[in-house]
Tab-separated table of C-alpha atoms in Angstrom:
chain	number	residue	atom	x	y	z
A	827	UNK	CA	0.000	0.000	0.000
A	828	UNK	CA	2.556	2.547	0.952
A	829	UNK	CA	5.155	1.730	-1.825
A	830	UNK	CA	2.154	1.757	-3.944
A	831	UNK	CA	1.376	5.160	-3.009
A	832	UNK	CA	4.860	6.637	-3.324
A	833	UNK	CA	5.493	5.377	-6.731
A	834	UNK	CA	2.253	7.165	-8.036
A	835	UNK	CA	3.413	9.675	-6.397
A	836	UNK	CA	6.744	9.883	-7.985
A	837	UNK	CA	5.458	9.151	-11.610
A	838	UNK	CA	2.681	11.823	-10.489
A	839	UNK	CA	5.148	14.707	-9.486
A	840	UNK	CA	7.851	13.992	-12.677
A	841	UNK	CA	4.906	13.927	-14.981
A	842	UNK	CA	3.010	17.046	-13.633
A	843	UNK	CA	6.619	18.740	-13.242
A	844	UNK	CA	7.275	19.283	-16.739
A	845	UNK	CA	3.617	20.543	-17.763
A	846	UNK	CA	3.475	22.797	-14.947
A	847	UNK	CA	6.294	24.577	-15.718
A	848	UNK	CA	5.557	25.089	-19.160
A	849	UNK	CA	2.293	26.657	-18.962
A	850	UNK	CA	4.046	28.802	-16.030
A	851	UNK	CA	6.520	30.212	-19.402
A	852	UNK	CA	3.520	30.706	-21.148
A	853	UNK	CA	1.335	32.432	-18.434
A	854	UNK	CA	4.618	34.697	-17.543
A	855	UNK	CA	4.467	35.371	-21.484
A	856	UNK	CA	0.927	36.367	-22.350
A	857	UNK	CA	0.488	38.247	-19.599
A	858	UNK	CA	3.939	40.184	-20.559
A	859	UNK	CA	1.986	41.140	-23.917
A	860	UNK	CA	-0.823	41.956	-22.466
A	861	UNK	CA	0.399	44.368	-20.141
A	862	UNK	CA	2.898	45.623	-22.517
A	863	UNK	CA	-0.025	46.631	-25.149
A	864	UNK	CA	-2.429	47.933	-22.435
A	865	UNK	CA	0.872	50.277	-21.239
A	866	UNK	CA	3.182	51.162	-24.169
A	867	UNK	CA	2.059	53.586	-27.200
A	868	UNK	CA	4.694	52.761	-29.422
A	869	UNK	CA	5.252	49.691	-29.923
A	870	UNK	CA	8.307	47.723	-31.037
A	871	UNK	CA	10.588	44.839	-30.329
A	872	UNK	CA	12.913	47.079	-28.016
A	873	UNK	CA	10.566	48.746	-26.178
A	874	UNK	CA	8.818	44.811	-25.407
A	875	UNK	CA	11.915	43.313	-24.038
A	876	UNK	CA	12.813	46.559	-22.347
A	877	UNK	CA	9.386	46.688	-20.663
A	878	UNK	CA	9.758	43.192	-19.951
A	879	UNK	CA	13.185	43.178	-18.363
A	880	UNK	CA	13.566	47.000	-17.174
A	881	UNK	CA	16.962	47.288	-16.525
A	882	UNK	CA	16.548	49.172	-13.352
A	883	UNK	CA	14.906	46.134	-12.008
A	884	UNK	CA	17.161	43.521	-13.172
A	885	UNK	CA	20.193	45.338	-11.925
A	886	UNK	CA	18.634	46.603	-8.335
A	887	UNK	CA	20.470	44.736	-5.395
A	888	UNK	CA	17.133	43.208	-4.286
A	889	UNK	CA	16.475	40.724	-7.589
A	890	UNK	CA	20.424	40.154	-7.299
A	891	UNK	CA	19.533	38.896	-3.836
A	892	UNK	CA	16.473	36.776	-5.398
A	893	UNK	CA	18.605	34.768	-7.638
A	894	UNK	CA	21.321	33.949	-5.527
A	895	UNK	CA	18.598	33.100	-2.792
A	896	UNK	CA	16.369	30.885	-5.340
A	897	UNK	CA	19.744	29.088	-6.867
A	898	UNK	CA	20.726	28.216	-3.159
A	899	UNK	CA	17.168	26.992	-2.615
A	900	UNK	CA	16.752	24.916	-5.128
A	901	UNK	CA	20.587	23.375	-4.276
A	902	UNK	CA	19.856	22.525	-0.887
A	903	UNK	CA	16.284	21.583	-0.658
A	904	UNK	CA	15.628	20.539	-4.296
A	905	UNK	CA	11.446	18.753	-4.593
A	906	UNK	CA	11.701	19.641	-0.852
A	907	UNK	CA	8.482	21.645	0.066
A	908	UNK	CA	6.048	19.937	-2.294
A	909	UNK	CA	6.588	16.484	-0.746
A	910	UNK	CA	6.939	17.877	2.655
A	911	UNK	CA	3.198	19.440	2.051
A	912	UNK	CA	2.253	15.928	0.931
A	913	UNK	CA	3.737	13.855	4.281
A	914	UNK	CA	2.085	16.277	6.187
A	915	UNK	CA	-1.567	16.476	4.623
A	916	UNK	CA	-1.142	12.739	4.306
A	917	UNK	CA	-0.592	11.927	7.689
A	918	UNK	CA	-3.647	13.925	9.158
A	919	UNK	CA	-5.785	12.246	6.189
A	920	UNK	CA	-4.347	8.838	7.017
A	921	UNK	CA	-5.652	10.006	11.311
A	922	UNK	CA	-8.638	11.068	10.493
A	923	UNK	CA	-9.477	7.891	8.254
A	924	UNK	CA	-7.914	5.691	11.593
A	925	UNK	CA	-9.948	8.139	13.915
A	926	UNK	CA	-13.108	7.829	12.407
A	927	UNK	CA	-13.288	4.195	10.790
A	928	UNK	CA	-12.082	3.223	14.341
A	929	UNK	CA	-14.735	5.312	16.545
A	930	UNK	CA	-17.800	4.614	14.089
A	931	UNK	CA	-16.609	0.764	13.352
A	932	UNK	CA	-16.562	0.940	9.505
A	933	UNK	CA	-14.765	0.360	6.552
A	934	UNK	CA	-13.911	3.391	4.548
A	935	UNK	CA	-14.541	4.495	1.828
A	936	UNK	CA	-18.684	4.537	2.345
A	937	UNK	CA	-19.094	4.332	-1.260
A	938	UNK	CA	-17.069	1.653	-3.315
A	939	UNK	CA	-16.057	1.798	-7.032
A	940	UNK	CA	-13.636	4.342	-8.541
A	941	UNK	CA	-14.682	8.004	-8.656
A	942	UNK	CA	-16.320	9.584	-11.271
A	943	UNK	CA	-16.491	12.967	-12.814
A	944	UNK	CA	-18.536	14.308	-10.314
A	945	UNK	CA	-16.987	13.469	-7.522
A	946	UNK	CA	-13.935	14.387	-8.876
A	947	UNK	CA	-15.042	17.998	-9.865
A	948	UNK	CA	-16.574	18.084	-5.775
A	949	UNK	CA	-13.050	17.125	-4.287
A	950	UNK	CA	-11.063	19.374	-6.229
A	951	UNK	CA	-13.593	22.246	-5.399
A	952	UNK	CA	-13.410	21.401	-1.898
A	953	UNK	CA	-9.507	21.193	-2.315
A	954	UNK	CA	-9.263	24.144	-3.168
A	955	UNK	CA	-11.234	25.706	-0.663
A	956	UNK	CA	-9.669	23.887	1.901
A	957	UNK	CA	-5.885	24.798	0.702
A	958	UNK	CA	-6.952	28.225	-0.088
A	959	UNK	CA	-8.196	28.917	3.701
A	960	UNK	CA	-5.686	27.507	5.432
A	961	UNK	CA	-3.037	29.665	3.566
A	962	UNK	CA	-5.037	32.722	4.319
A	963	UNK	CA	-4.992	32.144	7.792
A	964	UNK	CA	-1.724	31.321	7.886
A	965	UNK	CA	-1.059	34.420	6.014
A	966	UNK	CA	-2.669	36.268	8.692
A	967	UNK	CA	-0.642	34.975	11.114
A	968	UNK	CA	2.652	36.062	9.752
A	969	UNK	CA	1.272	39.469	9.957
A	970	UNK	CA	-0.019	39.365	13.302
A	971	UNK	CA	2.228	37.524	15.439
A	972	UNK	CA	6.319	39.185	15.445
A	973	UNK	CA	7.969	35.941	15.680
A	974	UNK	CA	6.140	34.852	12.205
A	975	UNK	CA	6.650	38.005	11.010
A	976	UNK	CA	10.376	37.565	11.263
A	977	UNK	CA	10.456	35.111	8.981
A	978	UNK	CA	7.764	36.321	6.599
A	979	UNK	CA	9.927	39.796	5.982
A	980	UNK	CA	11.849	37.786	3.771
A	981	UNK	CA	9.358	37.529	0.937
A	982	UNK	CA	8.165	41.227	2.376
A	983	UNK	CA	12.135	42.505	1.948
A	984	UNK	CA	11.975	42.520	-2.227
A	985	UNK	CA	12.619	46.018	-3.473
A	986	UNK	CA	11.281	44.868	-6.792
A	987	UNK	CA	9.239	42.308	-8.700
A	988	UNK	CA	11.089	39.647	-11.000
A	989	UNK	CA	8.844	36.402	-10.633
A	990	UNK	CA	11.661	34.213	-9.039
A	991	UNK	CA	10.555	37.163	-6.285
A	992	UNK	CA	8.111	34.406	-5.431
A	993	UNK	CA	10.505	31.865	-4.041
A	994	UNK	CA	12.299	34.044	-1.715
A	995	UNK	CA	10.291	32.495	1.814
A	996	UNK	CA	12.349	31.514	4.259
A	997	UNK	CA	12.709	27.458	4.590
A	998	UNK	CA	11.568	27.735	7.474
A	999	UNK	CA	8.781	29.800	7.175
A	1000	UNK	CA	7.645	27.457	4.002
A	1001	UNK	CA	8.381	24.290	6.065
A	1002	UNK	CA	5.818	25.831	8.837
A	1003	UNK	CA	3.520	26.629	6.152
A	1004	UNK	CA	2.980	23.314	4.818
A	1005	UNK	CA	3.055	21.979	8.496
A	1006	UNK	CA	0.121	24.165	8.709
A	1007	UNK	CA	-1.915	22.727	5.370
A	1008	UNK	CA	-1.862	19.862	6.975
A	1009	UNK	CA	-4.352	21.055	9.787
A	1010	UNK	CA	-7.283	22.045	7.177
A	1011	UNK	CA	-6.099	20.018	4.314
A	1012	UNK	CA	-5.322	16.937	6.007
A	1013	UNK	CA	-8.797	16.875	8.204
A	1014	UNK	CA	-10.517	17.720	4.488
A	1015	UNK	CA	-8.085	14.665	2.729
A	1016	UNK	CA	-9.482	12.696	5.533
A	1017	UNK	CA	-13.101	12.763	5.013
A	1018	UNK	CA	-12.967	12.172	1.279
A	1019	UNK	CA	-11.152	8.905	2.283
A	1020	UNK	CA	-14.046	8.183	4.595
A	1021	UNK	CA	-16.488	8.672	1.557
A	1022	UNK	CA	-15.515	8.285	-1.902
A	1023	UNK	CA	-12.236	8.143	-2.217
A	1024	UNK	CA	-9.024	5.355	-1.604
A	1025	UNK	CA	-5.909	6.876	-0.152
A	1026	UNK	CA	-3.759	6.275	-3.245
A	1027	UNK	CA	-6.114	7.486	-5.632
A	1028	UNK	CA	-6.710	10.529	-3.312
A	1029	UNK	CA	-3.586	11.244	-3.116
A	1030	UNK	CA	-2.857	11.131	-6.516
A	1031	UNK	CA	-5.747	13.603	-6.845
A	1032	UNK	CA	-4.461	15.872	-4.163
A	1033	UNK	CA	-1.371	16.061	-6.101
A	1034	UNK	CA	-2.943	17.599	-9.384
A	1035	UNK	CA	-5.237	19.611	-6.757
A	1036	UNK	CA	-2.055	21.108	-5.347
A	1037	UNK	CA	-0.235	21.493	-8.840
A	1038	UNK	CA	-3.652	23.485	-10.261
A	1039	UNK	CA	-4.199	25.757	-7.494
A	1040	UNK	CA	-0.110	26.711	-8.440
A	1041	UNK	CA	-0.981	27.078	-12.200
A	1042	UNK	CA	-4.098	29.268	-11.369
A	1043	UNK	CA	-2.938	31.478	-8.811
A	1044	UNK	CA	-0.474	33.118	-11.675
A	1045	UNK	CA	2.299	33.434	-8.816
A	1046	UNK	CA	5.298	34.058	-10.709
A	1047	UNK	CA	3.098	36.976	-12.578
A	1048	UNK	CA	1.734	38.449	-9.927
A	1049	UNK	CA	5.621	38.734	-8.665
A	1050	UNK	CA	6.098	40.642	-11.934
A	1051	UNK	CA	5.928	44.592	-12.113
A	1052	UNK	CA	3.329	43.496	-14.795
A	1053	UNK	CA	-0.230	45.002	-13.573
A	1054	UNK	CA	-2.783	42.163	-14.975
A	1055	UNK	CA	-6.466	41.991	-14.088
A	1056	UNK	CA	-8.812	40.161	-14.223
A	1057	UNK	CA	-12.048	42.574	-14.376
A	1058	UNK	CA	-15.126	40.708	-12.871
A	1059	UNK	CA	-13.331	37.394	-12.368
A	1060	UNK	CA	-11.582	39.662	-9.580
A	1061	UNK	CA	-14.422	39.145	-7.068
A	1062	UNK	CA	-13.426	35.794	-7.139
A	1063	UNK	CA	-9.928	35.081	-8.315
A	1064	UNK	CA	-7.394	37.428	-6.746
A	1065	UNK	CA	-5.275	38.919	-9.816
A	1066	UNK	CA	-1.598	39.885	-9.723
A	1067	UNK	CA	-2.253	43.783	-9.527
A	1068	UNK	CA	-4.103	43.158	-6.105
A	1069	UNK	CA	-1.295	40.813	-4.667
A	1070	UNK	CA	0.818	43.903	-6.003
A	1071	UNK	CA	-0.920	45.793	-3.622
A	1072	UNK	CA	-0.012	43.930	-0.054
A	1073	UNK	CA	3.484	44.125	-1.247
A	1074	UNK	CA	3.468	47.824	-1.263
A	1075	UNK	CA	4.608	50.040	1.578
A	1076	UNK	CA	2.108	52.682	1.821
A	1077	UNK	CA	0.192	52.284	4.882
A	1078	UNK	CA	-2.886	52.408	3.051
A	1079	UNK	CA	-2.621	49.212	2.096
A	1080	UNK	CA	-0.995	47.186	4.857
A	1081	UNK	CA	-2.280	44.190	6.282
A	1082	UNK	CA	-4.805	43.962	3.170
A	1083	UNK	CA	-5.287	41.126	0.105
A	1084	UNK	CA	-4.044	38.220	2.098
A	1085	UNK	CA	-5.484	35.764	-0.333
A	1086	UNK	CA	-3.400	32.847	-2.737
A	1087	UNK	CA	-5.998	32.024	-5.106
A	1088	UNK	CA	-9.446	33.189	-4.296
A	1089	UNK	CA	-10.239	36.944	-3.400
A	1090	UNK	CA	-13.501	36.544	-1.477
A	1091	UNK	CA	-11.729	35.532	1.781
A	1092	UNK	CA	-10.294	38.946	1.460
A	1093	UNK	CA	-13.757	40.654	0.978
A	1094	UNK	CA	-15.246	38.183	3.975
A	1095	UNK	CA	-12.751	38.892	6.315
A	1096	UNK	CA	-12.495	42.934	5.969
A	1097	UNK	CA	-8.953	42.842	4.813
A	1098	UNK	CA	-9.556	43.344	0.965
A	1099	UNK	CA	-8.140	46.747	-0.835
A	1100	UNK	CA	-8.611	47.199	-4.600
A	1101	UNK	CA	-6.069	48.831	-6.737
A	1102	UNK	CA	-6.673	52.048	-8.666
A	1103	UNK	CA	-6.404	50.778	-12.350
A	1104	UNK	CA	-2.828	50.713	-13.339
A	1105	UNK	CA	-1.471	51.975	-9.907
A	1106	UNK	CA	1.885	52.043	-9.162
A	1107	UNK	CA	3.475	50.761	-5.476
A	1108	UNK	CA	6.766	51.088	-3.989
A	1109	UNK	CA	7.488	47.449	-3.023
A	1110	UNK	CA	9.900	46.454	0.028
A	1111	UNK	CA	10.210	47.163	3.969
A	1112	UNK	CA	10.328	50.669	5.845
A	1113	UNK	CA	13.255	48.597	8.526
A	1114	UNK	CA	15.990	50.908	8.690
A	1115	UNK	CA	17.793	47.492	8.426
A	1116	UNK	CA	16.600	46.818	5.198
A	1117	UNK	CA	19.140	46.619	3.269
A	1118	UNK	CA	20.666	43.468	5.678
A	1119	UNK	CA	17.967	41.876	3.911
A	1120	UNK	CA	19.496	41.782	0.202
A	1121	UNK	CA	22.282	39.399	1.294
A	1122	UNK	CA	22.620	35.335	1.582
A	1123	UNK	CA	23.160	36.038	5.842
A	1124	UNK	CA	20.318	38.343	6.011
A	1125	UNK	CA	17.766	36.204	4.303
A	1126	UNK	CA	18.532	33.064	5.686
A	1127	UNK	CA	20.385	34.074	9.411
A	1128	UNK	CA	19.118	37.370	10.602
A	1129	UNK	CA	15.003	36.405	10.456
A	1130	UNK	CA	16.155	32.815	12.696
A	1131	UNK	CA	18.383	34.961	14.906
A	1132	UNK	CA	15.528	38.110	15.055
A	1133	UNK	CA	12.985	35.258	16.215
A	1134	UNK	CA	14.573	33.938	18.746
A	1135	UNK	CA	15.211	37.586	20.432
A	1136	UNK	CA	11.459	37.727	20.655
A	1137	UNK	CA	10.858	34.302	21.875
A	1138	UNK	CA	14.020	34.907	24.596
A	1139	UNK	CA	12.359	38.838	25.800
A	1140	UNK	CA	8.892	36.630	25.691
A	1141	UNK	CA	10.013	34.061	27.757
A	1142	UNK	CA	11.866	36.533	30.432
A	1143	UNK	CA	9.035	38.985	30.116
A	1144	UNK	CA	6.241	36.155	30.422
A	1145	UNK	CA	3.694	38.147	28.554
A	1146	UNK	CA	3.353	37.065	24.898
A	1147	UNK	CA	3.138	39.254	22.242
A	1148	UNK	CA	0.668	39.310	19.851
A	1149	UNK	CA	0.865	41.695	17.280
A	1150	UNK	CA	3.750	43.074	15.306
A	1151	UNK	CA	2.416	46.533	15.148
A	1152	UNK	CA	4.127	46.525	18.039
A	1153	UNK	CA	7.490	46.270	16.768
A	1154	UNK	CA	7.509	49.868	14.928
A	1155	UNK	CA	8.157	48.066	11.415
A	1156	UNK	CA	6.036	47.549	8.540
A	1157	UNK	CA	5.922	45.683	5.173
């Protein structure tokens, strides 16, 4: 069972691997025309590549600091995070089958025979749901609490948008996220095991789940200085300009359009903030320090060394800190 499971899990991941990057290229390129022709007048060959790759952008310290920091990232912890996020949701489905199946004296799943389309279409729905709240949440937490917030000034610390900007999340930080998916995503895995669905095949499932909700979220775009929309498919899918947004460092806009994938969390919650069309945001920290972030020590080092100063003055202090509003700095 379990070597059956990791081997369709393997030829799963190496299958989906190759697909999911290329319709990444493509997504990165269409919506690099599209925002070129919606901002440039004249319009040539040059001015395309140079409004692609400014040069300003390219050359600023900060995407210097995102290459180096995706390179090393991908050399120590290569297919790391997406199999971590896997073990994790898997184990809490795997309890929750045990928990349930043991307390209610059944055999999962309730209904036998593979799944059909429409209980496909119902789990991946559900999926998504289920992965798309648990990241918000988490999301919120980072901002809230100072020792998450540490850690989650890494991504904040980009000076500018160059897609790889993405990838630059602390290990730890993503480790802890996916630690987290398991909580919502694992308890939702769970039940579809208990009703439709065998753990290999919904695992296998979850996989694509996980690899879709990557493909639609457009997250190496909306890392992009690129400002796409999405018109009325914004009230329910947030676009790239409006993750542009919670990036930006005018107060106006902090602690607002927390979402991955779907916007109406945002809008449910109180925390949503919609762009002007084609507004422009300065992108980074307000730290003093911030530079010490555009450096292999400061992205990796300083956030472990920063948390552990407010976990030591919370543990001699005894009164826990909840909010990083506190702390005088801001994304």
């Amino acid at each position: 069972m379990l070597s059956d499971l990791i081997g369709k899990i393997l030829d799963k991941l190496s299958g989906t691997s190759l697909l999911a990057t290329g319709l990444l290229l493509l997504t990165a390129l269409v919506s690099a025309l599209v925002a070129y022709w919606r901002t440039v007048e004249e319009k040539s060959w040059k001015e395309f590549f140079e409004f692609v790759i400014p040069h300003e952008v390219i050359t600023h310290p900060s995407a210097k600091a995102d290459l180096m920091f995706w390179v090393t990232k991908k050399a120590l912890m290569p297919f790391l995070m997406l199999p971590a996020g896997i073990v994790f949701v898997t184990a809490v489905g795997y309890g929750t089958n045990w928990l349930f199946s043991t307390l209610f004296q059944f055999q999962p799943p309730l209904i036998e025979g593979p799944a059909g389309p429409v209980t496909v279409l119902i789990f991946t729905i559900t999926m998504l749901l289920a992965y798309d709240i648990s990241y918000y949440l988490y999301h919120v937490a980072q901002h809230r609490y100072p020792v998450l917030w540490e850690l989650h000034k890494v991504h904040h610390s980009a000076e500018v948008m160059v897609g790889i900007t993405k990838d630059r999340v602390h290990p730890l930080d993503e480790l802890m996220n996916r630690a987290w998916d398991g909580v919502i995503v694992g308890v939702c895995f769970g039940i579809w095991s208990l009703i439709s669905l065998n753990l290999v095949e919904l695992t296998v499932f979850g996989v694509n789940v996980y690899v879709m909700r990557n493909i639609l979220m457009m997250d190496f775009v909306r890392h992009t200085h690129f400002k796409i929309s999405f018109g009325p498919l914004n009230n329910l899918i947030l676009c790239p300009h409006w993750h542009q947004l919670h990036h930006s460092t005018d107060p106006r806009h902090y602690d607002k359009n927390f979402g991955l994938l779907f916007s109406f969390w945002d809008r449910l919650f109180g925390t949503l903030c919609v762009p002007k069309p084609d507004e422009d945001f300065k992108f980074g920290l307000v730290d003093r320090d911030v530079r010490d972030y555009q450096s292999l020590a400061g992205l990796y080092l300083m956030p472990l060394r920063r948390m552990w100063g407010h976990i030591a003055r919370r543990i001699r202090s005894g009164k826990p800190r909840t909010s990083r509003s506190t702390e005088g700095t801001r994304p």
